[in-house]
Amino acid sequence: MSAAPRRTVIIGGGAAGLGAAGGVKAADPDAEVVVYTEYEDVAYSPCGIPYVHGREIPDFERLFLAGKQAYVDAGIDIHYETKVTAIDTAAHTVTVEGEGTVRYDSLVIGTGWNYADPGVPGGDLQGLYYVKNIRRAMEWDKVIDEAESAVVVEAGPLGVEMVTALAHRDVETHLIDPNPYPLAMMADPDIMAPVTESWREMGVHLHFNTTLEAFRGDSAGTVRAVQTSEGEIPADLVVISTHKTPRNELAEAAGIKIGTTGGIIVDERMKTSAPDVWAAGDAVEIPHGMTRTPLQGLTGSHAYAQGKTAGTNAGGGQRVYRAVFVPWGTPAGKWVIGGASFGETTATALGIPYVLGVAEGISRARYYPGVQKIKVKLLAEPESLRLIGAQMVGGGEGIKERADFLAQAVRFGLTFHDLATMENVYSPAIGALNEPIVVAATNGLAEAAKKA
């Protein structure tokens, strides 16, 4: 008699969970894979929701990666709107509402994240929008149609996108943030300066260095205003964009080790401290490749790759996920921003010395229609001139590709000397004669020579 197929249970149907399901099946096609999700859907792109709200994407249906039948055909058993309430790592079981105790051979935790509680009175009012679930987003899109004024709370990555989206919908938009500029936790002020100026041109009201104090409601229990340290702002709609916190109540209750960020501690195979339990996505913390500082709450591409690694190993294969150098980028106002590793603000906060190379260039030949400006900042170690970080702002062309490349340049130890002498594509329609990265590195060498 042949042995029963190994069963992998996956908690969470986001990028990490579905990446894990595919990883298990790739490693062991005969494996039984069961996915539990609290939501109505899996495998859609929540990152695309602001762009549907902003009308850059015409409808929400385009955000779904595949229909439910595709997972049935792939042999992945997904239980929708089903909650896992406990994990018993000793018994190798999970407790599932409506199903009881379910055994596993391998378990992957991909429970994701929640927005941090704003922690002010009025948090239970109607009209507070937490952008995450696609079905709720479809309902909120109708609310946006009727809204005259909106407040976005905090300029995190999603908040930045929603400010632009609401402005595109001709809603009077206010942004409140306790920091002096948007994305202050990851971007430098000079990179964000063109973004804030473009928001003002779009009619957005910016309230920086401003603290949220309360949400004010009407007699029906619906938000009508936001109380801040600057005063009261009327609002028909409030978008909450507080920082992402890992949903790790299940893991913590099961005795699985949690790190300083609140994320689950995993090794390079995405293995947790518990036997036969892996974890991935926003639920885990991953070390920065240079500082070794633990990071939590990265991008969907990170979550999917981590899930693929966790699932491959849970299925009996071999796959490693390395420390991260975090290429990132996003449209913001009329600009696109991006970078890799870290910028000046983070380096200064961590006490990391650096030499700076800065250049302002163009995305195409100066005479070609549609040419866009781009600013590149490179940070390098003072002695070795090894690249340690980068940030950029531009009209859009090439920011993503440069961020990807510069993350690899940091990872493999390229220096200002390497970047100043690198080859680059020159074709008037797609690339300028002088690549901005080359110019920035050359300027960095000159700056280092001054300090020598």
XYZ file of C-alpha atoms in Angstrom:
452
model
C 0.000 0.000 0.000
C 1.425 3.397 -0.991
C 1.873 6.057 1.670
C -0.724 8.805 1.941
C 0.348 12.098 0.327
C 1.926 14.638 2.647
C -0.445 17.401 3.694
C 0.680 21.003 3.830
C -1.683 23.455 5.491
C -1.260 27.135 4.574
C -2.817 29.909 6.643
C -3.412 32.937 4.420
C -4.373 33.399 0.780
C -2.268 36.411 -0.144
C 0.929 36.545 -2.175
C 2.857 34.594 0.475
C 0.193 31.899 0.878
C -0.385 31.307 -2.826
C 3.351 31.462 -3.493
C 3.770 28.780 -0.848
C 1.037 26.635 -2.390
C 2.785 26.756 -5.749
C 6.130 26.015 -4.099
C 4.768 22.909 -2.391
C 3.283 21.596 -5.628
C 6.505 22.246 -7.537
C 8.511 20.291 -4.966
C 5.963 17.504 -4.508
C 3.234 17.339 -7.187
C 1.399 14.644 -5.203
C 1.224 16.711 -2.008
C -2.125 17.617 -0.519
C -2.234 21.404 -0.199
C -4.958 23.081 1.864
C -5.185 26.896 2.072
C -7.345 28.715 4.631
C -8.291 32.344 4.056
C -10.685 34.575 5.991
C -11.589 36.461 2.819
C -13.850 35.831 -0.160
C -10.965 35.754 -2.660
C -7.307 34.874 -3.060
C -4.545 35.930 -5.409
C -5.614 39.407 -6.355
C -3.421 42.471 -6.214
C -4.357 44.752 -3.297
C -1.511 47.002 -4.473
C -3.637 47.833 -7.517
C -6.640 49.077 -5.528
C -5.518 52.749 -5.327
C -5.046 52.803 -9.094
C -8.606 51.629 -9.675
C -9.797 54.326 -7.271
C -7.721 56.837 -9.252
C -9.147 55.542 -12.565
C -5.735 54.620 -13.986
C -7.063 51.034 -13.991
C -10.649 50.850 -15.293
C -12.087 48.120 -13.065
C -11.350 45.878 -10.071
C -11.772 42.650 -12.038
C -8.389 43.251 -13.660
C -6.702 42.854 -10.266
C -7.584 39.158 -10.019
C -4.686 36.962 -11.122
C -6.772 33.857 -11.798
C -10.277 32.466 -11.310
C -11.081 30.102 -8.461
C -11.273 27.135 -10.815
C -7.593 27.559 -11.686
C -6.621 26.570 -8.145
C -8.950 23.586 -8.209
C -7.305 22.491 -11.456
C -3.864 22.917 -9.858
C -4.831 20.622 -7.001
C -4.883 23.395 -4.375
C -7.813 23.110 -1.946
C -8.759 26.645 -0.871
C -11.234 27.165 1.974
C -12.669 30.672 1.606
C -14.081 32.761 4.472
C -12.662 30.246 6.914
C -10.744 31.179 10.049
C -7.949 29.258 11.733
C -8.186 29.877 15.477
C -5.236 27.929 16.902
C -2.015 26.091 16.063
C -0.726 23.111 18.049
C 2.857 22.557 16.920
C 3.339 19.495 19.152
C 0.279 17.695 17.761
C 0.832 19.029 14.219
C -2.733 20.341 14.033
C -4.639 23.539 13.467
C -8.102 24.361 14.775
C -10.480 25.657 12.119
C -13.861 27.274 12.663
C -16.548 24.967 11.305
C -14.091 22.137 10.620
C -12.556 21.316 13.979
C -9.046 19.907 14.263
C -7.071 19.503 11.032
C -3.789 17.585 10.860
C -0.759 18.770 8.929
C 2.632 17.343 8.005
C 3.927 20.806 7.134
C 2.475 24.209 8.005
C 3.089 27.562 6.332
C 2.001 30.728 8.145
C 1.167 33.612 5.829
C -1.251 35.529 8.043
C -0.209 38.920 6.664
C -0.749 42.274 8.295
C -3.178 44.793 9.709
C -3.016 48.566 9.850
C -1.800 49.844 13.202
C -4.647 51.116 15.359
C -4.685 54.931 15.110
C -5.279 54.876 18.862
C -7.612 57.878 19.054
C -11.288 58.329 19.961
C -13.788 57.623 17.206
C -12.025 54.616 15.744
C -15.317 52.709 15.586
C -17.130 55.252 13.397
C -18.441 54.436 9.955
C -16.562 56.073 7.100
C -13.039 54.969 8.049
C -11.546 53.172 5.046
C -8.729 50.659 5.479
C -7.578 49.856 1.934
C -6.957 46.126 1.772
C -9.853 43.817 0.854
C -10.949 44.020 -2.772
C -14.652 43.410 -2.060
C -14.691 46.264 0.450
C -12.780 48.417 -2.059
C -15.557 47.901 -4.609
C -18.041 49.240 -2.048
C -15.817 52.144 -1.038
C -15.361 53.180 -4.650
C -19.057 54.092 -4.685
C -18.540 56.125 -1.502
C -15.713 58.037 -3.206
C -18.151 58.899 -6.015
C -20.328 60.757 -3.498
C -17.568 62.212 -1.301
C -16.783 65.907 -1.448
C -13.896 65.852 1.034
C -11.508 63.193 2.301
C -8.657 62.971 4.781
C -5.747 60.543 4.389
C -4.130 59.654 7.717
C -0.354 59.246 7.368
C 1.790 59.344 4.255
C 2.972 55.747 4.146
C 3.312 54.015 0.764
C -0.397 53.315 0.410
C -1.305 56.735 1.764
C 0.870 58.360 -0.895
C -0.977 56.408 -3.588
C -4.409 57.205 -2.165
C -3.691 60.953 -1.936
C -2.979 60.954 -5.663
C -5.978 58.723 -6.425
C -8.431 60.935 -4.535
C -7.036 64.052 -6.198
C -7.585 62.374 -9.569
C -11.228 61.839 -8.555
C -11.623 65.571 -7.863
C -12.259 64.969 -4.177
C -11.026 67.737 -1.848
C -8.135 65.837 -0.300
C -6.266 66.500 2.943
C -3.175 64.606 4.092
C -2.176 64.640 7.757
C 1.144 63.228 8.902
C 3.226 63.699 12.070
C 6.440 63.922 10.050
C 7.803 66.960 8.161
C 7.364 65.317 4.751
C 5.782 62.184 3.202
C 7.378 58.730 3.386
C 9.735 60.085 6.035
C 10.437 56.575 7.315
C 12.153 55.577 4.070
C 12.705 58.523 1.698
C 14.827 61.671 1.855
C 13.265 65.162 1.964
C 14.823 66.358 -1.299
C 13.468 63.293 -3.112
C 9.961 63.989 -1.791
C 10.028 67.769 -2.380
C 8.846 67.548 -6.044
C 6.080 65.175 -4.931
C 4.673 67.569 -2.340
C 4.843 70.435 -4.813
C 2.945 68.397 -7.411
C 0.270 67.549 -4.851
C -0.205 71.240 -4.155
C -0.587 71.795 -7.913
C -3.283 69.091 -7.859
C -5.122 70.924 -5.079
C -4.175 68.629 -2.181
C -4.069 70.221 1.279
C -0.939 69.066 3.130
C -0.739 69.030 6.927
C 2.735 67.898 7.974
C 4.041 67.957 11.558
C 0.393 67.387 12.427
C -0.901 64.893 14.994
C -4.164 62.967 14.722
C -6.274 63.525 17.867
C -9.730 62.088 17.154
C -12.367 61.173 14.594
C -15.586 63.143 15.034
C -18.915 61.585 14.119
C -22.525 62.605 13.615
C -25.569 61.280 15.457
C -25.753 58.312 13.065
C -22.226 57.189 13.981
C -20.592 58.255 10.710
C -17.373 60.246 10.551
C -17.856 63.925 9.735
C -14.473 65.415 10.652
C -10.940 64.667 11.779
C -9.582 66.460 14.830
C -5.874 67.262 14.556
C -3.305 69.313 16.423
C -3.907 71.979 13.743
C -7.663 71.984 14.175
C -10.671 70.190 12.740
C -10.883 69.081 9.099
C -14.337 68.210 7.673
C -14.411 64.804 5.962
C -16.951 62.571 4.253
C -14.336 59.819 4.075
C -11.142 59.008 5.989
C -8.448 56.722 4.552
C -6.312 55.101 7.251
C -2.731 54.482 6.116
C -0.955 53.764 9.373
C 2.036 51.418 9.285
C 1.590 47.713 8.639
C 1.754 45.474 11.710
C 2.131 41.691 11.428
C -0.843 39.496 12.290
C 0.939 37.001 14.486
C -1.474 36.250 17.293
C -1.743 32.601 16.195
C 2.017 32.113 15.943
C 2.698 33.841 19.242
C 0.039 31.801 21.068
C 1.615 28.643 19.637
C 4.995 29.558 21.144
C 6.675 30.342 17.825
C 9.504 32.861 18.279
C 8.695 36.463 17.393
C 11.299 39.140 16.638
C 11.724 42.771 17.598
C 9.523 44.026 14.729
C 6.662 41.740 15.752
C 7.424 39.511 12.755
C 8.068 35.781 13.018
C 11.762 34.888 13.134
C 12.730 32.640 10.208
C 15.971 31.240 8.820
C 17.090 31.408 5.188
C 14.722 28.536 4.344
C 11.808 30.488 5.912
C 11.723 27.924 8.732
C 10.367 29.064 12.097
C 11.418 27.926 15.577
C 8.715 25.220 15.530
C 9.171 21.797 13.889
C 7.702 21.536 10.371
C 6.434 25.126 10.432
C 7.464 27.756 7.902
C 6.326 31.361 7.520
C 6.426 34.082 4.846
C 5.260 37.535 3.846
C 4.243 40.387 6.120
C 4.050 37.981 9.070
C 7.850 37.539 9.158
C 10.941 39.672 9.626
C 13.930 39.478 7.279
C 17.408 40.961 7.825
C 18.633 43.864 5.719
C 21.560 42.581 3.688
C 23.929 45.317 4.813
C 22.905 46.478 8.283
C 21.382 43.107 9.335
C 18.566 45.171 10.873
C 15.340 43.117 10.845
C 12.711 44.428 8.405
C 9.001 43.633 8.309
C 6.231 44.668 5.938
C 7.993 44.665 2.568
C 6.388 44.447 -0.882
C 4.185 41.880 -2.587
C 7.120 40.653 -4.666
C 9.035 39.935 -1.459
C 6.024 38.130 0.028
C 5.578 35.950 -3.054
C 9.267 35.014 -3.228
C 9.318 34.214 0.484
C 6.175 32.110 0.093
C 7.735 30.239 -2.815
C 10.767 29.495 -0.650
C 8.682 28.410 2.343
C 6.452 26.189 0.217
C 9.332 24.566 -1.643
C 10.989 23.607 1.626
C 7.712 22.569 3.260
C 7.176 20.281 0.278
C 10.546 18.597 0.737
C 12.561 20.648 -1.752
C 15.494 22.998 -1.257
C 15.293 26.742 -1.706
C 16.973 29.665 0.060
C 15.763 33.236 0.571
C 18.574 35.699 1.135
C 18.784 38.911 3.107
C 17.163 41.841 1.302
C 18.439 45.055 -0.278
C 14.899 46.314 -0.899
C 14.481 47.878 -4.328
C 11.332 50.003 -4.153
C 9.381 52.498 -6.182
C 5.946 54.042 -6.565
C 4.140 56.820 -8.416
C 3.625 59.819 -6.128
C 1.762 62.888 -7.311
C 3.062 63.671 -10.797
C 6.354 61.900 -10.153
C 7.757 58.417 -9.606
C 10.099 57.827 -6.678
C 12.278 54.843 -5.862
C 15.502 53.552 -4.467
C 17.432 50.650 -3.025
C 18.781 49.746 0.405
C 18.492 53.116 2.185
C 19.003 56.852 1.759
C 20.574 59.686 3.689
C 17.852 59.900 6.346
C 18.172 56.246 7.339
C 21.975 56.245 7.115
C 22.134 59.265 9.402
C 19.668 57.718 11.874
C 21.745 54.534 12.019
C 25.033 56.435 12.318
C 26.370 55.034 9.027
C 28.968 57.330 7.393
C 28.693 57.876 3.656
C 29.908 59.794 0.619
C 27.178 61.200 -1.593
C 27.009 61.334 -5.372
C 24.104 63.280 -6.901
C 23.115 63.962 -10.496
C 20.159 65.415 -12.347
C 19.712 63.902 -15.767
C 17.128 62.944 -18.365
C 15.392 59.737 -19.387
C 15.856 60.104 -23.167
C 17.807 62.268 -25.579
C 17.101 65.922 -24.810
C 15.531 66.455 -28.255
C 13.259 63.391 -28.217
C 9.542 64.001 -27.446
C 8.486 62.953 -23.947
C 11.904 63.389 -22.327
C 11.609 63.422 -18.515
C 13.843 64.645 -15.728
C 15.409 62.233 -13.259
C 17.424 62.850 -10.097
C 19.732 60.111 -8.780
C 21.392 60.027 -5.349
C 24.004 57.399 -4.530
C 25.516 56.669 -1.104
C 28.846 54.869 -0.713
C 31.184 53.854 2.107
C 33.810 56.589 2.598
C 36.912 54.400 2.261
C 35.975 51.616 -0.156
C 33.424 53.736 -2.071
C 31.242 50.633 -2.150
C 27.610 51.493 -2.909
C 25.358 51.227 0.141
C 22.158 52.962 -0.965
C 20.318 54.960 -3.591
C 17.223 57.105 -4.082
C 15.631 58.637 -7.165
C 12.797 60.839 -8.349
C 11.760 61.315 -11.956
C 8.981 61.535 -14.459
C 8.518 57.790 -14.450
C 10.730 56.274 -17.106
C 13.386 53.917 -15.814
C 12.935 54.419 -12.068
C 11.892 50.794 -11.505
C 14.688 49.365 -13.638
C 17.340 51.539 -12.001
C 16.083 50.597 -8.520
C 16.321 46.887 -9.391
C 19.819 47.338 -10.783
C 21.054 49.451 -7.879
C 19.813 46.895 -5.330
C 21.942 44.289 -7.106
C 24.849 46.729 -7.222
C 24.633 47.098 -3.430
C 24.287 43.346 -2.981
C 27.369 42.524 -5.067
C 29.536 45.332 -3.756
C 29.892 47.581 -6.802
C 31.724 50.843 -6.136
C 31.532 54.408 -7.407
C 34.478 53.453 -9.660
C 32.455 50.578 -11.164
C 29.340 52.688 -11.688
C 31.233 55.692 -13.076
C 32.696 53.501 -15.824
C 29.685 51.276 -16.539
C 28.307 50.952 -20.044
C 24.810 52.208 -20.792
C 22.314 51.988 -23.609
C 22.118 55.106 -25.755
C 19.164 55.366 -28.095
C 17.375 58.715 -28.345
C 13.912 57.238 -27.741
C 14.811 55.206 -24.653
C 18.095 56.395 -23.163
C 20.187 59.541 -22.861
C 23.829 59.821 -23.856
C 24.806 60.400 -20.226
C 23.256 57.805 -17.895
C 22.303 59.581 -14.623
C 23.746 56.736 -12.515
C 27.123 57.203 -14.226
C 27.036 60.951 -13.674
C 26.036 60.545 -10.017
C 28.859 58.060 -9.404
C 31.335 60.355 -11.148
C 30.199 63.233 -8.947
C 30.538 60.934 -5.948
C 34.169 60.241 -6.840
C 34.815 63.979 -7.049
C 33.169 64.474 -3.654
C 35.277 61.684 -2.144
C 38.440 63.247 -3.585
C 37.618 66.557 -1.873
C 37.399 64.811 1.492
C 40.526 62.714 1.034
